[in-house]
mmCIF file of C-alpha atoms in Angstrom:
data_model
loop_
_atom_site.group_PDB
_atom_site.id
_atom_site.type_symbol
_atom_site.label_atom_id
_atom_site.label_comp_id
_atom_site.label_asym_id
_atom_site.label_seq_id
_atom_site.Cartn_x
_atom_site.Cartn_y
_atom_site.Cartn_z
ATOM 1 C CA MET U 1 0.191 0.110 -0.030
ATOM 2 C CA LYS U 2 1.674 3.308 -1.044
ATOM 3 C CA LYS U 3 1.238 6.106 1.335
ATOM 4 C CA GLU U 4 -0.329 9.565 0.027
ATOM 5 C CA ASN U 5 2.270 12.528 -0.003
ATOM 6 C CA VAL U 6 0.742 15.256 2.468
ATOM 7 C CA MET U 7 2.732 18.135 0.394
ATOM 8 C CA ARG U 8 0.308 17.098 -2.802
ATOM 9 C CA ASN U 9 -2.492 17.653 -0.768
ATOM 10 C CA ILE U 10 -4.517 20.611 -2.296
ATOM 11 C CA GLU U 11 -6.461 22.840 0.061
ATOM 12 C CA ILE U 12 -8.192 26.336 0.032
ATOM 13 C CA ASP U 13 -6.065 29.530 0.449
ATOM 14 C CA SER U 14 -8.822 32.427 0.370
ATOM 15 C CA VAL U 15 -12.277 32.873 -1.175
ATOM 16 C CA VAL U 16 -13.047 36.579 -2.241
ATOM 17 C CA LEU U 17 -16.839 37.899 -2.657
ATOM 18 C CA HIS U 18 -16.381 40.932 -4.695
ATOM 19 C CA CYS U 19 -18.909 43.250 -5.785
ATOM 20 C CA SER U 20 -18.525 46.479 -7.946
ATOM 21 C CA THR U 21 -20.616 49.789 -8.842
ATOM 22 C CA ALA U 22 -19.852 53.133 -8.623
ATOM 23 C CA ASP U 23 -23.348 54.271 -7.352
ATOM 24 C CA LYS U 24 -22.880 55.298 -3.413
ATOM 25 C CA GLU U 25 -26.454 53.952 -2.948
ATOM 26 C CA LYS U 26 -25.985 50.497 -4.576
ATOM 27 C CA LEU U 27 -22.318 50.176 -2.703
ATOM 28 C CA ASN U 28 -23.725 50.646 0.307
ATOM 29 C CA LYS U 29 -26.356 47.776 -0.123
ATOM 30 C CA CYS U 30 -23.327 45.529 -1.732
ATOM 31 C CA MET U 31 -21.461 46.144 1.886
ATOM 32 C CA LYS U 32 -24.886 45.144 3.531
ATOM 33 C CA LEU U 33 -24.961 42.079 1.323
ATOM 34 C CA LEU U 34 -21.804 40.867 1.813
ATOM 35 C CA GLU U 35 -21.176 41.374 5.484
ATOM 36 C CA GLU U 36 -24.687 39.030 5.678
ATOM 37 C CA ILE U 37 -23.201 36.259 3.396
ATOM 38 C CA ALA U 38 -20.014 36.614 4.745
ATOM 39 C CA LYS U 39 -20.609 37.704 8.544
ATOM 40 C CA GLN U 40 -17.270 39.979 8.358
ATOM 41 C CA LYS U 41 -17.200 43.675 7.157
ATOM 42 C CA PRO U 42 -16.279 44.471 3.733
ATOM 43 C CA VAL U 43 -13.254 46.612 2.491
ATOM 44 C CA ILE U 44 -14.107 49.499 -0.186
ATOM 45 C CA THR U 45 -12.099 48.980 -3.445
ATOM 46 C CA LEU U 46 -10.895 51.991 -4.937
ATOM 47 C CA ALA U 47 -10.414 53.102 -8.305
ATOM 48 C CA LYS U 48 -6.522 53.073 -9.292
ATOM 49 C CA LYS U 49 -6.912 53.948 -13.352
ATOM 50 C CA ARG U 50 -8.750 56.869 -14.898
ATOM 51 C CA VAL U 51 -11.387 56.009 -17.100
ATOM 52 C CA ALA U 52 -12.935 59.107 -18.900
ATOM 53 C CA ALA U 53 -16.000 57.308 -20.252
ATOM 54 C CA TRP U 54 -17.339 56.040 -17.047
ATOM 55 C CA LYS U 55 -16.219 59.111 -14.822
ATOM 56 C CA ILE U 56 -14.297 57.228 -12.726
ATOM 57 C CA ARG U 57 -10.496 58.766 -11.513
ATOM 58 C CA PRO U 58 -8.223 57.127 -8.946
ATOM 59 C CA GLY U 59 -9.764 57.308 -5.401
ATOM 60 C CA ILE U 60 -12.927 56.905 -5.978
ATOM 61 C CA PRO U 61 -14.681 53.965 -4.537
ATOM 62 C CA VAL U 62 -15.913 51.264 -7.263
ATOM 63 C CA GLY U 63 -16.748 48.337 -5.064
ATOM 64 C CA CYS U 64 -16.513 46.535 -1.959
ATOM 65 C CA LYS U 65 -15.013 42.897 -1.245
ATOM 66 C CA VAL U 66 -14.448 40.411 1.846
ATOM 67 C CA THR U 67 -11.910 37.873 1.936
ATOM 68 C CA LEU U 68 -12.153 34.819 3.772
ATOM 69 C CA ARG U 69 -9.523 31.973 4.988
ATOM 70 C CA GLY U 70 -9.337 28.881 6.793
ATOM 71 C CA LYS U 71 -12.513 26.843 7.881
ATOM 72 C CA LYS U 72 -14.880 29.597 7.658
ATOM 73 C CA ALA U 73 -14.217 30.411 3.706
ATOM 74 C CA GLU U 74 -14.739 27.041 3.120
ATOM 75 C CA GLU U 75 -18.140 27.230 4.680
ATOM 76 C CA ILE U 76 -18.970 29.979 2.948
ATOM 77 C CA LEU U 77 -18.144 28.326 -0.425
ATOM 78 C CA ARG U 78 -20.114 25.153 0.563
ATOM 79 C CA VAL U 79 -23.070 27.686 0.905
ATOM 80 C CA ILE U 80 -22.919 29.465 -2.039
ATOM 81 C CA LEU U 81 -22.106 26.240 -4.515
ATOM 82 C CA GLU U 82 -25.328 24.863 -3.366
ATOM 83 C CA GLY U 83 -27.156 28.022 -5.315
ATOM 84 C CA VAL U 84 -24.690 27.140 -8.453
ATOM 85 C CA LYS U 85 -26.452 24.389 -10.344
ATOM 86 C CA GLU U 86 -23.086 23.885 -12.541
ATOM 87 C CA LEU U 87 -19.948 25.245 -13.382
ATOM 88 C CA SER U 88 -18.141 26.004 -16.848
ATOM 89 C CA GLU U 89 -14.780 24.521 -17.706
ATOM 90 C CA LYS U 90 -13.983 28.133 -18.832
ATOM 91 C CA GLN U 91 -14.187 29.395 -15.160
ATOM 92 C CA PHE U 92 -11.329 26.927 -13.688
ATOM 93 C CA ASN U 93 -7.537 28.045 -14.106
ATOM 94 C CA PRO U 94 -4.266 26.704 -12.799
ATOM 95 C CA GLY U 95 -4.888 26.942 -8.810
ATOM 96 C CA PHE U 96 -8.053 28.925 -8.700
ATOM 97 C CA LEU U 97 -11.623 29.154 -9.677
ATOM 98 C CA THR U 98 -13.822 31.978 -10.405
ATOM 99 C CA PHE U 99 -17.922 32.401 -10.847
ATOM 100 C CA GLY U 100 -20.698 35.059 -10.298
ATOM 101 C CA ILE U 101 -23.667 35.166 -8.366
ATOM 102 C CA LYS U 102 -26.260 37.131 -10.748
ATOM 103 C CA GLU U 103 -28.898 37.461 -7.839
ATOM 104 C CA TYR U 104 -28.124 36.542 -4.428
ATOM 105 C CA ILE U 105 -31.378 35.070 -4.251
ATOM 106 C CA GLN U 106 -29.636 31.837 -5.925
ATOM 107 C CA ILE U 107 -28.344 31.152 -2.688
ATOM 108 C CA PRO U 108 -30.840 28.986 -0.772
ATOM 109 C CA SER U 109 -29.886 30.189 2.827
ATOM 110 C CA VAL U 110 -29.616 33.858 1.888
ATOM 111 C CA PRO U 111 -33.290 35.271 1.894
ATOM 112 C CA TYR U 112 -34.799 38.318 -0.169
ATOM 113 C CA LYS U 113 -34.505 41.721 1.532
ATOM 114 C CA ARG U 114 -36.263 44.104 0.051
ATOM 115 C CA GLU U 115 -33.975 46.840 1.174
ATOM 116 C CA LEU U 116 -31.146 45.889 -0.582
ATOM 117 C CA GLY U 117 -33.145 44.764 -3.854
ATOM 118 C CA ILE U 118 -31.497 42.587 -6.667
ATOM 119 C CA LEU U 119 -27.815 42.330 -6.418
ATOM 120 C CA GLY U 120 -25.233 40.191 -7.689
ATOM 121 C CA PHE U 121 -21.538 39.228 -6.902
ATOM 122 C CA ASP U 122 -18.292 37.383 -7.707
ATOM 123 C CA VAL U 123 -16.496 34.494 -5.968
ATOM 124 C CA ALA U 124 -13.023 34.198 -6.831
ATOM 125 C CA VAL U 125 -11.357 31.097 -4.989
ATOM 126 C CA THR U 126 -7.696 30.496 -4.557
ATOM 127 C CA LEU U 127 -5.945 26.990 -4.161
ATOM 128 C CA LYS U 128 -2.756 26.203 -2.585
ATOM 129 C CA ARG U 129 -0.680 23.386 -1.478
ATOM 130 C CA LYS U 130 1.858 22.883 1.474
ATOM 131 C CA GLY U 131 5.073 24.803 0.293
ATOM 132 C CA PHE U 132 3.887 27.965 -1.464
ATOM 133 C CA ARG U 133 4.959 30.125 0.977
ATOM 134 C CA VAL U 134 8.133 30.335 -0.659
ATOM 135 C CA LYS U 135 6.583 32.345 -3.543
ATOM 136 C CA LYS U 136 5.190 34.921 -1.117
ATOM 137 C CA ARG U 137 7.623 35.674 1.407
ATOM 138 C CA LYS U 138 9.904 38.542 1.816
ATOM 139 C CA ILE U 139 13.316 36.729 2.432
ATOM 140 C CA LYS U 140 14.757 33.692 0.321
ATOM 141 C CA ARG U 141 11.729 34.137 -1.960
ATOM 142 C CA SER U 142 11.918 31.405 -4.641
ATOM 143 C CA LYS U 143 9.582 29.801 -7.830
ATOM 144 C CA ILE U 144 7.654 26.805 -7.472
ATOM 145 C CA GLY U 145 8.620 23.827 -9.377
ATOM 146 C CA SER U 146 6.198 22.703 -11.980
ATOM 147 C CA SER U 147 5.227 19.440 -10.673
ATOM 148 C CA HIS U 148 3.809 21.000 -7.326
ATOM 149 C CA ARG U 149 1.869 23.683 -9.342
ATOM 150 C CA ILE U 150 -1.934 23.259 -9.145
ATOM 151 C CA SER U 151 -3.098 22.308 -13.031
ATOM 152 C CA LYS U 152 -6.162 23.198 -14.168
ATOM 153 C CA GLU U 153 -7.551 19.279 -14.138
ATOM 154 C CA GLU U 154 -6.536 19.063 -10.635
ATOM 155 C CA THR U 155 -8.681 21.913 -9.923
ATOM 156 C CA ILE U 156 -11.586 20.562 -11.672
ATOM 157 C CA LYS U 157 -10.934 17.305 -9.410
ATOM 158 C CA PHE U 158 -10.887 19.055 -6.166
ATOM 159 C CA PHE U 159 -13.890 20.853 -6.788
ATOM 160 C CA LYS U 160 -15.556 17.869 -7.935
ATOM 161 C CA ASP U 161 -14.767 15.785 -5.217
ATOM 162 C CA LYS U 162 -14.672 18.097 -2.412
ATOM 163 C CA PHE U 163 -17.997 20.014 -3.272
ATOM 164 C CA ASN U 164 -19.768 17.768 -5.515
ATOM 165 C CA VAL U 165 -19.898 20.061 -8.337
ATOM 166 C CA SER U 166 -20.987 19.571 -11.822
ATOM 167 C CA VAL U 167 -18.670 20.659 -14.547
ATOM 168 C CA ARG U 168 -19.810 21.435 -18.225
#
């Protein structure tokens, strides 16, 4: 019997819930929505570039986000994926998954609130393996070998096995 290498186990690094809008009223509604879903205070994201067509300049609030890690990230992701029937293969990338929720009422555990209206948000899930810290640390930073990186196929297999997600 061959033992499994624990360094090859894939785990969730972070789950980011993101809602973007330039309207201040809608931004406040988005912040309330993300706080209700994640049970954590969202952070306002600011514009970095000037876009004249949308009347956006650097420093203007353009959205809000919540970053979740650990067990909380896994629990929230499990709740969100209940509302998603299937994911496209195009939404998977090597080491991460991104998808959008068009209306928050798609999530079964989140009831409709009249004061919020209909809002959507984006979900970005980043995966990691043990040893990925070497590419992020400040001192003696190095690259991760190609055999240790997470491939697109491994990402899809992880979500199929762990969250029972169907992929088309």
